[in-house]
PDB file of C-alpha atoms and ligand atoms in Angstrom:
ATOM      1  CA  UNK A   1      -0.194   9.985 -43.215  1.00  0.00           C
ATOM      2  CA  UNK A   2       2.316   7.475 -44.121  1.00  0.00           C
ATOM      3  CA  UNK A   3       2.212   4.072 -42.238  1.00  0.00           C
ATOM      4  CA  UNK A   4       5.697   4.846 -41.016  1.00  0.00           C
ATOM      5  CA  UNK A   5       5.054   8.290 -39.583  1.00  0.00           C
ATOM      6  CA  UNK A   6       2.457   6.521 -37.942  1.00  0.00           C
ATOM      7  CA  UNK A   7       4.349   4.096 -36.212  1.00  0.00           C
ATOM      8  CA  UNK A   8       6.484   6.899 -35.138  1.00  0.00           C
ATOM      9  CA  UNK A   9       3.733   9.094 -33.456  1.00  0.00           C
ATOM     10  CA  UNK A  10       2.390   5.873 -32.072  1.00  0.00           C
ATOM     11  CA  UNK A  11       6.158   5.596 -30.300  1.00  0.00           C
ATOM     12  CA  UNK A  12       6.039   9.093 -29.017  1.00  0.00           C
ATOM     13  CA  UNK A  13       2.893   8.601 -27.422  1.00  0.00           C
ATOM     14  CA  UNK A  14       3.372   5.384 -25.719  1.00  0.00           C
ATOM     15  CA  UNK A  15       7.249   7.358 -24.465  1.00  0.00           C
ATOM     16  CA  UNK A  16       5.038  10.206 -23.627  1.00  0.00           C
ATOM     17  CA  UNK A  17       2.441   8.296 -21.796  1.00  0.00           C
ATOM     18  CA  UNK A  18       3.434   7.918 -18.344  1.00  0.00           C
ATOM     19  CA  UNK A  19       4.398  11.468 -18.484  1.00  0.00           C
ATOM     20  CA  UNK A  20       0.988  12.640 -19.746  1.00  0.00           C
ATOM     21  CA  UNK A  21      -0.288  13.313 -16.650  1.00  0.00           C
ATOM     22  CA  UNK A  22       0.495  14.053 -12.986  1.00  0.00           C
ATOM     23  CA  UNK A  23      -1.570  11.441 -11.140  1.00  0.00           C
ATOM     24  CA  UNK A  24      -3.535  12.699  -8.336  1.00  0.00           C
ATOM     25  CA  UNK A  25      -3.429  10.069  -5.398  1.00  0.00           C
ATOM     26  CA  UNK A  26      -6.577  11.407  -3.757  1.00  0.00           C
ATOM     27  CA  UNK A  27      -8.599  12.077  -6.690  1.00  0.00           C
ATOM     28  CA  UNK A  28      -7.935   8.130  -7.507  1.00  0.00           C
ATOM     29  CA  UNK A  29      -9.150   7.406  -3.875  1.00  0.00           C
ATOM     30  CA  UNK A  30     -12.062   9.105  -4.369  1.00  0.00           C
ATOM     31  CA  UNK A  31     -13.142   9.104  -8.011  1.00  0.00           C
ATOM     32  CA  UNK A  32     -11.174   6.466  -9.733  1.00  0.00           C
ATOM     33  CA  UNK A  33      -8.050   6.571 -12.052  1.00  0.00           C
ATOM     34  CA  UNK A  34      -8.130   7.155 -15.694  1.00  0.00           C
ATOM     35  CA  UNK A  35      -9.489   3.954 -17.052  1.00  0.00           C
ATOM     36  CA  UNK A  36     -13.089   3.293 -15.395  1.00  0.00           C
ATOM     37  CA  UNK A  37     -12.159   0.156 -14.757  1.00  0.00           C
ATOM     38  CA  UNK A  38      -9.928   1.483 -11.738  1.00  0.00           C
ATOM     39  CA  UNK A  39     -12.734   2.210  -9.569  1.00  0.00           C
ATOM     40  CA  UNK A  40     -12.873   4.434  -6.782  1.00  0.00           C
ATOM     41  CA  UNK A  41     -11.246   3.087  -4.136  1.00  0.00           C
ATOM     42  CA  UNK A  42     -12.950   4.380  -1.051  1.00  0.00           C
ATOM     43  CA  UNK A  43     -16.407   2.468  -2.362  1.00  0.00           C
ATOM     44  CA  UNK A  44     -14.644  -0.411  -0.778  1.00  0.00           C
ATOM     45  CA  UNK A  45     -11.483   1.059   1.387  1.00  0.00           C
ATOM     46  CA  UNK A  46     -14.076   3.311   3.068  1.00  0.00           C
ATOM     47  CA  UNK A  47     -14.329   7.209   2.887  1.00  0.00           C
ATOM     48  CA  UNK A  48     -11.464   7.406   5.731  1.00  0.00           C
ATOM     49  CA  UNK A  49      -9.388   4.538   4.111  1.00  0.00           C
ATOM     50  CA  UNK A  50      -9.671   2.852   7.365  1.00  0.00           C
ATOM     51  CA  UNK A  51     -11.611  -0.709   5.550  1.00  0.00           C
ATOM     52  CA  UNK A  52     -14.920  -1.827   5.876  1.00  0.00           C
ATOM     53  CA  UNK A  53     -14.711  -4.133   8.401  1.00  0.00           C
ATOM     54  CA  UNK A  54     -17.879  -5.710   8.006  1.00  0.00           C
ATOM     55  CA  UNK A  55     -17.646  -6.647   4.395  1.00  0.00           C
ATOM     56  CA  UNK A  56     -13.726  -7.767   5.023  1.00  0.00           C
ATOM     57  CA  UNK A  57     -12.332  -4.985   2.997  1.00  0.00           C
ATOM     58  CA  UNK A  58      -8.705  -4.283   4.526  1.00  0.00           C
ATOM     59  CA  UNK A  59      -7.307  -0.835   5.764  1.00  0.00           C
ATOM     60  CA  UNK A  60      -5.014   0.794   3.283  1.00  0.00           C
ATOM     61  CA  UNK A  61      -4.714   3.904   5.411  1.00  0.00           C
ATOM     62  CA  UNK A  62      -0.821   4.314   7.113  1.00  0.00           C
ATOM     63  CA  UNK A  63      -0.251   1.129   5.252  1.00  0.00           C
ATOM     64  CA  UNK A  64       3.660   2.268   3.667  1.00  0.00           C
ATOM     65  CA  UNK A  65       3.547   3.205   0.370  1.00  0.00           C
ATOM     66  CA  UNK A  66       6.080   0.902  -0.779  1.00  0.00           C
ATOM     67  CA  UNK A  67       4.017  -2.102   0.367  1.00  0.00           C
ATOM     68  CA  UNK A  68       1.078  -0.743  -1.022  1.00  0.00           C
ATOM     69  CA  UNK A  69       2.527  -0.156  -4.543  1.00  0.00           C
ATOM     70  CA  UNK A  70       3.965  -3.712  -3.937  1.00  0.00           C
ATOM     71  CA  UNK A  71       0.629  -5.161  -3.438  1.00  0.00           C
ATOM     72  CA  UNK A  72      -0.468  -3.350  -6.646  1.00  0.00           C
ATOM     73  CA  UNK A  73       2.066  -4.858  -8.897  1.00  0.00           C
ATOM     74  CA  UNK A  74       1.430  -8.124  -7.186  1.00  0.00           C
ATOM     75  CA  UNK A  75      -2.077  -8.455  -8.214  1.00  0.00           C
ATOM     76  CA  UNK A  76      -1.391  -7.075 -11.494  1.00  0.00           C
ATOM     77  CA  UNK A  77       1.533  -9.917 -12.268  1.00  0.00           C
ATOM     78  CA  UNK A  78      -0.620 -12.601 -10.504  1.00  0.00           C
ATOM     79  CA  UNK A  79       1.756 -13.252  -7.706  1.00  0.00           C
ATOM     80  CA  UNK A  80      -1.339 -11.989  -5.779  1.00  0.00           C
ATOM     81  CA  UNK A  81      -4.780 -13.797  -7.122  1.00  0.00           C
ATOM     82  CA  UNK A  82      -7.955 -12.223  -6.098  1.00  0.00           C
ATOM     83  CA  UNK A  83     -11.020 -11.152  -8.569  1.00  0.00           C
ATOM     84  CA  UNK A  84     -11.813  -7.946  -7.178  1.00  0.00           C
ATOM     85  CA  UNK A  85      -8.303  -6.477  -6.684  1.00  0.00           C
ATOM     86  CA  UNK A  86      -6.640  -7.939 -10.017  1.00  0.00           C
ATOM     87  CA  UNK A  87      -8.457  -6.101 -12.610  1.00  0.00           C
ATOM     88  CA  UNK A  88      -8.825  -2.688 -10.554  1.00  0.00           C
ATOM     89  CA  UNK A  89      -4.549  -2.785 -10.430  1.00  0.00           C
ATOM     90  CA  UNK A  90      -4.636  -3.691 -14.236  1.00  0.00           C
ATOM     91  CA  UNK A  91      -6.299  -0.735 -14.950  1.00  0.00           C
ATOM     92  CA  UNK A  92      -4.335   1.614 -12.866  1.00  0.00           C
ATOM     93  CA  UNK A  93      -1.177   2.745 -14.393  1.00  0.00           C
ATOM     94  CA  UNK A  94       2.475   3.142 -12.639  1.00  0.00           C
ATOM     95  CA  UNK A  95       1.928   6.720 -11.900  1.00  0.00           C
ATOM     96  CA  UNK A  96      -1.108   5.998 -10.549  1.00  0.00           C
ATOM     97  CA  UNK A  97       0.033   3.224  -8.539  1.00  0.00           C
ATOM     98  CA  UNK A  98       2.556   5.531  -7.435  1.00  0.00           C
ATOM     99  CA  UNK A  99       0.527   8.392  -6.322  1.00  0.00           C
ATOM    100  CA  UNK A 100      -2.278   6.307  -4.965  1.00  0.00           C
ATOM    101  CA  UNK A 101       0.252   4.676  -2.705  1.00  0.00           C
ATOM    102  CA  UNK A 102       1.546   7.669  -1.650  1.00  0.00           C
ATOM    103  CA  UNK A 103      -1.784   9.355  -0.847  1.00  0.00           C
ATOM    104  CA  UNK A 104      -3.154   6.454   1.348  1.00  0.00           C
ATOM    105  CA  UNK A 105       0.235   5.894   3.208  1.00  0.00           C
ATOM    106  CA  UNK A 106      -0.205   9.277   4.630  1.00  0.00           C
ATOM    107  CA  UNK A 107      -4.043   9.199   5.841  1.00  0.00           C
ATOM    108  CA  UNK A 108      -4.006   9.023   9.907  1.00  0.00           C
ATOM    109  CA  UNK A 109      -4.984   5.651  11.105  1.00  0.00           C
ATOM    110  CA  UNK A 110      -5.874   4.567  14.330  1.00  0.00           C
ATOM    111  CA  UNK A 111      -3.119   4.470  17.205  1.00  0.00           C
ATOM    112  CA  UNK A 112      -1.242   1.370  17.194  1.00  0.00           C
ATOM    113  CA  UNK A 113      -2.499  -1.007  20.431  1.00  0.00           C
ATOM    114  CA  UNK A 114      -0.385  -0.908  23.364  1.00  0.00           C
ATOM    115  CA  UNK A 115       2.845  -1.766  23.691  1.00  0.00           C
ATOM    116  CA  UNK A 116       1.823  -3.939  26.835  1.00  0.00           C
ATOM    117  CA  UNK A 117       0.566  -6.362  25.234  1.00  0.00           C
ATOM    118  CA  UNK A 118       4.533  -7.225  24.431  1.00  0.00           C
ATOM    119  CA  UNK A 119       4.807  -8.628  28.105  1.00  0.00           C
ATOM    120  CA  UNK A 120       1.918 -10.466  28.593  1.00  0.00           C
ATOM    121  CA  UNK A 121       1.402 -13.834  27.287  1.00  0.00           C
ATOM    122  CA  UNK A 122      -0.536 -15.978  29.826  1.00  0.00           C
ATOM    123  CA  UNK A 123      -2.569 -17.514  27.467  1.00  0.00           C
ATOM    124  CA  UNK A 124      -1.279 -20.263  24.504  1.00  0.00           C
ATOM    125  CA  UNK A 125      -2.668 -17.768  21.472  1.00  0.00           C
ATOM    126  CA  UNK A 126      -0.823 -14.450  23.033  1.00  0.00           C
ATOM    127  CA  UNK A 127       2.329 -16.566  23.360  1.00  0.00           C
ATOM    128  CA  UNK A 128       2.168 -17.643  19.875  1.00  0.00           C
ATOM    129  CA  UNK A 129       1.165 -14.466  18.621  1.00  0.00           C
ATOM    130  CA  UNK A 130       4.496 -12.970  20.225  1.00  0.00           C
ATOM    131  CA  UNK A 131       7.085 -16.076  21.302  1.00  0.00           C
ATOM    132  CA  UNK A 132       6.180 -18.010  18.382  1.00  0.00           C
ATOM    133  CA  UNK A 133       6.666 -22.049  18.613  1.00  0.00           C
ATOM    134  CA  UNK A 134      10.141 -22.959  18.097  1.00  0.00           C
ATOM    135  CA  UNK A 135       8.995 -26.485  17.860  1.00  0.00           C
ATOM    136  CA  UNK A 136       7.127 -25.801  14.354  1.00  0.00           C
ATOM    137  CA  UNK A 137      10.168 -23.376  13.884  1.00  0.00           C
ATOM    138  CA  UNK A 138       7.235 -20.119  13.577  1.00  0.00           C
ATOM    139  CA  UNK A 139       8.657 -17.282  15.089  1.00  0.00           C
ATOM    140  CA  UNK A 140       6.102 -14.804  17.019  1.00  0.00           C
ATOM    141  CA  UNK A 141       4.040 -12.448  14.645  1.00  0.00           C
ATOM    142  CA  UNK A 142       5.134  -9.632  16.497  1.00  0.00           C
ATOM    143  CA  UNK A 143       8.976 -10.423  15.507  1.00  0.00           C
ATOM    144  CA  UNK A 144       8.376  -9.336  12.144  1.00  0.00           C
ATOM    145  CA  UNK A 145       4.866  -7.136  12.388  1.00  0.00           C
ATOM    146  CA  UNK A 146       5.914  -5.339  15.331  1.00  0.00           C
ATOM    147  CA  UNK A 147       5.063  -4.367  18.573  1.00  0.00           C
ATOM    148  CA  UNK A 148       1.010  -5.216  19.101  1.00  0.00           C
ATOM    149  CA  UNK A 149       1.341  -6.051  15.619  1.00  0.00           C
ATOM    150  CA  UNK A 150       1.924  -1.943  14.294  1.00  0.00           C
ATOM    151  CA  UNK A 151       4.031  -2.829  11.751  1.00  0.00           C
ATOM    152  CA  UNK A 152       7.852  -2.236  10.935  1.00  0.00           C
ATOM    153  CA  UNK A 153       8.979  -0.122   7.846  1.00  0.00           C
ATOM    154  CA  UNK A 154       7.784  -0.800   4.593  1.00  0.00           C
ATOM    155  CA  UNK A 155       8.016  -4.407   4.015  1.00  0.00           C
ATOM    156  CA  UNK A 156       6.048  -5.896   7.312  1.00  0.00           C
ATOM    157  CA  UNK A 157       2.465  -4.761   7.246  1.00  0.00           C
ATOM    158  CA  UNK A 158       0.564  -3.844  10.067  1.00  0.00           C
ATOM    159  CA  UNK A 159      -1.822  -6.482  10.944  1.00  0.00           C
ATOM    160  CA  UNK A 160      -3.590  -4.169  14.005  1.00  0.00           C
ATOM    161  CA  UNK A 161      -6.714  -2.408  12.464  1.00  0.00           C
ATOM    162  CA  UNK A 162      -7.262  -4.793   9.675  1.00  0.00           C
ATOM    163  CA  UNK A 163     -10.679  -7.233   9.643  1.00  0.00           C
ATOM    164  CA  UNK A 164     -10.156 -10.490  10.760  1.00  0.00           C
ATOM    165  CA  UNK A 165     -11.828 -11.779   7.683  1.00  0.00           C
ATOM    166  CA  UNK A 166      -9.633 -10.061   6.284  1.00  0.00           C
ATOM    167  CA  UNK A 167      -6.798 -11.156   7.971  1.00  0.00           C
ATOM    168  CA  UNK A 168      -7.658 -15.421   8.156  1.00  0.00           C
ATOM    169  CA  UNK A 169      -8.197 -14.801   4.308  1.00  0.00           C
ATOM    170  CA  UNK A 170      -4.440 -13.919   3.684  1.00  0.00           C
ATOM    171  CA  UNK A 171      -3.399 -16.504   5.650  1.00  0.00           C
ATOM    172  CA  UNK A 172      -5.536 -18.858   3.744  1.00  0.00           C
ATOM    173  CA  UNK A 173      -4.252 -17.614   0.649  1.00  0.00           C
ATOM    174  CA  UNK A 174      -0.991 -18.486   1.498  1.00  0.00           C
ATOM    175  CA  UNK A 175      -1.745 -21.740   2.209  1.00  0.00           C
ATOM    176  CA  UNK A 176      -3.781 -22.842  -0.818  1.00  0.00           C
ATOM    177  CA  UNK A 177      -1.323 -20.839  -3.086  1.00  0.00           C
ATOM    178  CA  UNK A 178      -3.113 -18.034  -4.418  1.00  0.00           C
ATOM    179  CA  UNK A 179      -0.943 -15.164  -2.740  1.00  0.00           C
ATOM    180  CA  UNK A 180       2.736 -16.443  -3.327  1.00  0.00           C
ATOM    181  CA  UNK A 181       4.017 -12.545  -3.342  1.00  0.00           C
ATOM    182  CA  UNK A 182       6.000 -12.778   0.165  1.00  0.00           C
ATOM    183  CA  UNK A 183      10.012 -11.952  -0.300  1.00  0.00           C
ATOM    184  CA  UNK A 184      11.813 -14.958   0.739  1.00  0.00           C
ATOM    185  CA  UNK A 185       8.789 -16.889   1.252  1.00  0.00           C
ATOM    186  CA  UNK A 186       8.742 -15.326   4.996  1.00  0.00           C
ATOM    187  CA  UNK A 187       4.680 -15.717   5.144  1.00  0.00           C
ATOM    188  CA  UNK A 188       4.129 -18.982   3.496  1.00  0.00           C
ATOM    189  CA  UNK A 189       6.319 -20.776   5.648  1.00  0.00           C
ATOM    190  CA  UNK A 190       4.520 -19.201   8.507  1.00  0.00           C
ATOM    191  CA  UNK A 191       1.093 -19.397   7.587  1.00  0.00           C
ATOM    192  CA  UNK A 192       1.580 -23.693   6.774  1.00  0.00           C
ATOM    193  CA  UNK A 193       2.750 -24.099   9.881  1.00  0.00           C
ATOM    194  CA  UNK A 194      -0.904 -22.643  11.566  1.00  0.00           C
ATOM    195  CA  UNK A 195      -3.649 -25.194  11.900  1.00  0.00           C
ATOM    196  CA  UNK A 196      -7.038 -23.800  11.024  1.00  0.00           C
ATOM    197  CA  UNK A 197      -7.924 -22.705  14.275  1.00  0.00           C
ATOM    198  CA  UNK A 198      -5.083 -21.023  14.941  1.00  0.00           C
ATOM    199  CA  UNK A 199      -5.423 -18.421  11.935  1.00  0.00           C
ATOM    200  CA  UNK A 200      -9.046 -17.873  13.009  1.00  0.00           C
ATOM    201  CA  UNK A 201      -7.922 -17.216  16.480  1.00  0.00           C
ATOM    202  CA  UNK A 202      -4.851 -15.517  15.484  1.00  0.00           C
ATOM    203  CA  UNK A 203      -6.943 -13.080  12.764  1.00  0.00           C
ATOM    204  CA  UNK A 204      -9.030 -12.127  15.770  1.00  0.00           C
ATOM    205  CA  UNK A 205      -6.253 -11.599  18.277  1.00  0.00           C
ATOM    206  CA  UNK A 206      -4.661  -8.718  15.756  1.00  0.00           C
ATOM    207  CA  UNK A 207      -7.929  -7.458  14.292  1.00  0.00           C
ATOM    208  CA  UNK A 208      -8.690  -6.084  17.928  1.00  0.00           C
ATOM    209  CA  UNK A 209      -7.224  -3.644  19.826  1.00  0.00           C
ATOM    210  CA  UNK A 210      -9.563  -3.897  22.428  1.00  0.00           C
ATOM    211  CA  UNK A 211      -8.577  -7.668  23.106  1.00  0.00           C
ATOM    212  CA  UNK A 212      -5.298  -6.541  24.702  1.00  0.00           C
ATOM    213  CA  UNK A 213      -7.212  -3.663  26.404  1.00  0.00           C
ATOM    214  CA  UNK A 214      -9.016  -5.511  28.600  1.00  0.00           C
ATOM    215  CA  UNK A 215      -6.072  -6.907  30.073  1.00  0.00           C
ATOM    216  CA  UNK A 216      -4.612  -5.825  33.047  1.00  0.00           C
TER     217      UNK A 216
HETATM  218  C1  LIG B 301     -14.997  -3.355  -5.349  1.00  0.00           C
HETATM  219  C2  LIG B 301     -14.247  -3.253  -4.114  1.00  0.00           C
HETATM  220  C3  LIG B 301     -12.845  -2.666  -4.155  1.00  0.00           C
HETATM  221  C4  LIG B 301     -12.421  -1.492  -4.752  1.00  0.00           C
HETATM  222  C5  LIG B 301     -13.251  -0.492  -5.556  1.00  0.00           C
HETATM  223  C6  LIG B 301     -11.021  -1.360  -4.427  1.00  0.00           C
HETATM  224  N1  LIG B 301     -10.597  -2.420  -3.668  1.00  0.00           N
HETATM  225 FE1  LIG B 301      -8.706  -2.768  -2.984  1.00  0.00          FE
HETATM  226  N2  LIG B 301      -9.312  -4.495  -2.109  1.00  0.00           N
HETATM  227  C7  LIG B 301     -10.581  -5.019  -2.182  1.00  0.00           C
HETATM  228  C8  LIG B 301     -10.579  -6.327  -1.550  1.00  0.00           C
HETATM  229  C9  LIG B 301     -11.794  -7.253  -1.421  1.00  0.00           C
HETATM  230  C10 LIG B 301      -9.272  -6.567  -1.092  1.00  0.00           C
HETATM  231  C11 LIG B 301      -8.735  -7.825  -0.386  1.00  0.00           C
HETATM  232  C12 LIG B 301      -8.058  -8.678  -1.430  1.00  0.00           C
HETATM  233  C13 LIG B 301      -7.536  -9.990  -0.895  1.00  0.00           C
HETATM  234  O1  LIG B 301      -8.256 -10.653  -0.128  1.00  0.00           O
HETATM  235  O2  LIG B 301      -6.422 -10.354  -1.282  1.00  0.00           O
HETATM  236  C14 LIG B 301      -8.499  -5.391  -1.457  1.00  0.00           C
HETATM  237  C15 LIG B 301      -7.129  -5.250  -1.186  1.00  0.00           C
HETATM  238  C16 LIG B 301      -6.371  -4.168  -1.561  1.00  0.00           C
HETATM  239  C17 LIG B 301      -4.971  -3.999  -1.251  1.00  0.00           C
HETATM  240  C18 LIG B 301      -4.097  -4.925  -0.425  1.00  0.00           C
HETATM  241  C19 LIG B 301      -4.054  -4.446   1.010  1.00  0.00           C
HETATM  242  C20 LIG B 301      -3.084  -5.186   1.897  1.00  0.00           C
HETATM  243  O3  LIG B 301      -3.099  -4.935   3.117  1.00  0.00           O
HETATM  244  O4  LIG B 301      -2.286  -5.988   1.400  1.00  0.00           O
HETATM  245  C21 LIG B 301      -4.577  -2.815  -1.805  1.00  0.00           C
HETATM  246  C22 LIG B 301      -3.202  -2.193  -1.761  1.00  0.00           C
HETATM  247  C23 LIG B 301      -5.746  -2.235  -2.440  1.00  0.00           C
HETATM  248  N3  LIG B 301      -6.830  -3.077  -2.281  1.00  0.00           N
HETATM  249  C24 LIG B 301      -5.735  -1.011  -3.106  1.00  0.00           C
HETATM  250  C25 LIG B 301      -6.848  -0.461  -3.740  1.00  0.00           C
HETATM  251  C26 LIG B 301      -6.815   0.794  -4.475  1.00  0.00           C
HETATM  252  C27 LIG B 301      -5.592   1.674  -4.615  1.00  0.00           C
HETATM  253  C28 LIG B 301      -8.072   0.989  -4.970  1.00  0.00           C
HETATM  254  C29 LIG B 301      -8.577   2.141  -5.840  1.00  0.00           C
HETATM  255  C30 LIG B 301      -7.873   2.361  -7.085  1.00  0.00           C
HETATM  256  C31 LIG B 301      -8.890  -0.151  -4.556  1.00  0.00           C
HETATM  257  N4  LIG B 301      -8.106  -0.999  -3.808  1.00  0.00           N
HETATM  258  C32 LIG B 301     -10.224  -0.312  -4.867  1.00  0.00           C
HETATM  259  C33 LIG B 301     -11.686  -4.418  -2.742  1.00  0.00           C
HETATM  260  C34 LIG B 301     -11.679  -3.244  -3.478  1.00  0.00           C
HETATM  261  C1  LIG B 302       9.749 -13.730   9.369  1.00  0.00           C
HETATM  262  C2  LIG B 302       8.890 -12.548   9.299  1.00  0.00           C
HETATM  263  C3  LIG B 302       7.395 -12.752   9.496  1.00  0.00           C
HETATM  264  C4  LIG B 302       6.775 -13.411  10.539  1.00  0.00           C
HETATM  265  C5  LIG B 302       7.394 -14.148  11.710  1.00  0.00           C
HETATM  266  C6  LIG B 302       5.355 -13.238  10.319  1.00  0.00           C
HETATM  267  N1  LIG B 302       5.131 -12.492   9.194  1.00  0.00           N
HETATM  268 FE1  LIG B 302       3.319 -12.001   8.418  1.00  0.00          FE
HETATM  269  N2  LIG B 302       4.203 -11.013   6.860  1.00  0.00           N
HETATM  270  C7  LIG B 302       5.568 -10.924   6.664  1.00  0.00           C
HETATM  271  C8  LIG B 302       5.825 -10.187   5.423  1.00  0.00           C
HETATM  272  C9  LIG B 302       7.183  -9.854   4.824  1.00  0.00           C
HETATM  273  C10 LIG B 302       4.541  -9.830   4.901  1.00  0.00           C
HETATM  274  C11 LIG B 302       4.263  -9.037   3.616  1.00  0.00           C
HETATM  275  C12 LIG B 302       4.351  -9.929   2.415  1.00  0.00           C
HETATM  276  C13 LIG B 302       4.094  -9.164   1.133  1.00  0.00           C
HETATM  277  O1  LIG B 302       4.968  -8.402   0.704  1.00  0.00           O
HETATM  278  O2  LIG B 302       2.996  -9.287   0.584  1.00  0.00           O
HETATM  279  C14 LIG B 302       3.559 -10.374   5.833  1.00  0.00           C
HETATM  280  C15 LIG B 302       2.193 -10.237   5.664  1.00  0.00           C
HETATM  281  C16 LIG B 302       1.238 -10.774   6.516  1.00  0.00           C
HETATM  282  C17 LIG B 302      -0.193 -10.664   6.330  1.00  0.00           C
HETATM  283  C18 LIG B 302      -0.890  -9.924   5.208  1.00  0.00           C
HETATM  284  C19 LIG B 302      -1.167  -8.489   5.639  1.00  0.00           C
HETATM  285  C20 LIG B 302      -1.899  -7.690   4.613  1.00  0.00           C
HETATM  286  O3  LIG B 302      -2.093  -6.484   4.837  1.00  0.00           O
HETATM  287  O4  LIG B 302      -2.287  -8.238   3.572  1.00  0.00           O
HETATM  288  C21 LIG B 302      -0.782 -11.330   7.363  1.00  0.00           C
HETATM  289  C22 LIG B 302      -2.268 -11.497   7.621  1.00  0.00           C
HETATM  290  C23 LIG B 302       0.277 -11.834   8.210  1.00  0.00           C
HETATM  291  N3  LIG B 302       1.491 -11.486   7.659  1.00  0.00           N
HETATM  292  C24 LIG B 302       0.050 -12.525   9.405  1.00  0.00           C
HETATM  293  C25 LIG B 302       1.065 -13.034  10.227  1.00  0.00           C
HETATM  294  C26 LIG B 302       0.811 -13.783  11.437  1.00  0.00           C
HETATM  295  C27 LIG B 302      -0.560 -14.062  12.029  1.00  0.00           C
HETATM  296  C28 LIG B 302       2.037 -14.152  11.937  1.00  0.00           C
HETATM  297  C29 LIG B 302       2.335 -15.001  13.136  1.00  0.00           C
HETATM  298  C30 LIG B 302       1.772 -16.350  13.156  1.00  0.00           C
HETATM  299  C31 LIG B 302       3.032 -13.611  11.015  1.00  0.00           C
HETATM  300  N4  LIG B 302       2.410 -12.933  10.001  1.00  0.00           N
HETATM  301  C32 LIG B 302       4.402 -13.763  11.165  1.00  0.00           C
HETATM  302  C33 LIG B 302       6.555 -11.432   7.502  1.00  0.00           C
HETATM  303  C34 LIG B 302       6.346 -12.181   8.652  1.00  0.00           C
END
C-alpha cells in the first residue's frame, strides 16, 4: 500500500470513528467503555448509581445528563482537576460520554427532601443555606440548587443525596482552584465567601435528608 492511500484510510477511520459504534450507556456503567482505562463506573458510583457514601464517591444517578456530560468534558480539559476522574473521562469517548450521561440521568434516585424545609430557618446554618448573607453578597444555596437543595434543570446540581465529603470537597476545590469549571464563576464566588466551618456544616446540612426531617 502506498503511503498516500494510507493516509487516506487512516482519514476514513478517524471520520468513521465516532460512528463505529452505538455506545451503550449501561453497559459503560457496568462494564466499562471501550478503552480499559474507562473503568466501570458502578465500582465507585455504586451498583444503583446512588454513590458510596462512605468512601465520598458522589451520586450520579438523576444527576441531568447535560451536567453530567459537562462534568466529563471538564475533567477531560482540566477545568475540573481530580486523579481519579481525569483519566477515566480521557478514556471515554464523546459517544460514550453521551450515552453514559444519558443512562445515569434516568436511574431513580431518592425523593428530593421536603419542601418544608423552605420555611424554616431558626437556626444561623438553615438561614444561610436558604436566605444567604447579603452582607458577604452569597445568596442562599437553595436560590440556585433548589428547593431542599433538589436541583433546578440541567445546569444547578442537586446537592441533596450527595456525601458530605463529597460535597465540602467541591467546595474546597473551588477555593484552592482546582475545579474552575462553574459558568460565570457562580460557585467560586460562593464557595470564597464560606469560612471553613461553614462548608463543613453546610456539606452536612445538604448531604442529609433526615436533618430537615426531624424538624417540626
Ligand atoms: C475508581 C473510582 C471511580 C470510577 C471507576 C468512576 N468514578 Fe466518577 N468519580 C469518582 C470520584 C472520586 C469522583 C469525585 C471527583 C471530585 O472530587 O471532583 C467522581 C466524580 C464523577 C462525576 C462528577 C459528579 C458531580 O456531581 O459533579 C461524574 C460525572 C463521574 N464521576 C462519572 C463517572 C463515570 C461516567 C464513570 C464510568 C465511566 C465513573 N465516574 C467511574 C470515582 C470514580
Ligand atoms: C448563583 C447560583 C448558585 C448559588 C447561589 C449556589 N450555587 Fe452551588 N452551583 C452552582 C452551579 C452553576 C453549579 C455547577 C457548576 C458546574 O457546572 O460544574 C454548582 C455546583 C455546586 C456544587 C457541586 C455539586 C456537584 O455535584 O459536584 C456544590 C457542592 C455546590 N454548588 C454547593 C453550593 C452551596 C453549599 C451553596 C450555598 C452556600 C451554593 N452552592 C450556592 C450555582 C450556585
Amino acid at each position: 500500500m502506498n503511503p498516500l492511500s494510507r493516509v487516506a484510510i487512516g482519514s476514513l477511520l478517524i471520520l468513521a470513528g465516532p460512528l463505529a459504534h452505538a455506545a451503550d450507556g449501561q453497559a459503560i456503567f457496568n462494564r466499562g467503555g471501550q478503552n480499559p482505562a474507562a473503568m466501570a463506573c458502578m465500582g465507585c458510583h455504586g451498583v444503583d448509581g446512588k454513590g458510596i457514601a462512605a468512601a465520598g464517591f458522589p451520586r450520579l444517578a438523576g444527576l441531568p445528563a447535560g451536567y453530567l456530560a459537562k462534568q466529563l468534558r471538564d475533567f477531560r480539559q482540566g477545568s475540573r482537576k481530580q486523579a481519579v476522574m481525569e483519566p477515566l473521562a480521557k478514556a471515554l469517548d464523546e459517544a460514550e460520554i453521551d450515552a453514559v450521561s444519558h443512562y445515569l440521568a434516568q436511574l431513580p434516585a431518592d425523593p428530593a427532601p421536603d419542601l418544608r424545609r423552605q420555611q424554616i430557618a431558626t437556626d444561623p446554618l438553615t438561614r444561610l443555606a436558604l436566605y444567604g448573607d447579603w452582607g458577604r453578597q452569597l445568596p442562599g444555596c437553595v436560590q440556585c440548587h433548589g428547593p431542599g437543595g433538589s436541583g433546578v434543570g440541567e445546569h444547578f446540581p442537586p446537592l441533596a443525596g450527595q456525601p458530605a465529603a463529597y460535597l465540602a470537597a467541591q467546595l474546597q476545590a473551588w477555593r484552592i482552584g482546582t475545579r474552575s469549571n462553574d459558568p460565570n464563576q457562580l460557585m467560586v464566588n460562593v464557595a470564597k465567601a464560606l469560612s471553613d466551618s461553614e462548608v463543613e456544616a453546610l456539606a452536612g446540612y445538604f448531604a442529609q435528608p433526615a436533618h430537615q426531617e426531624a424538624r417540626p
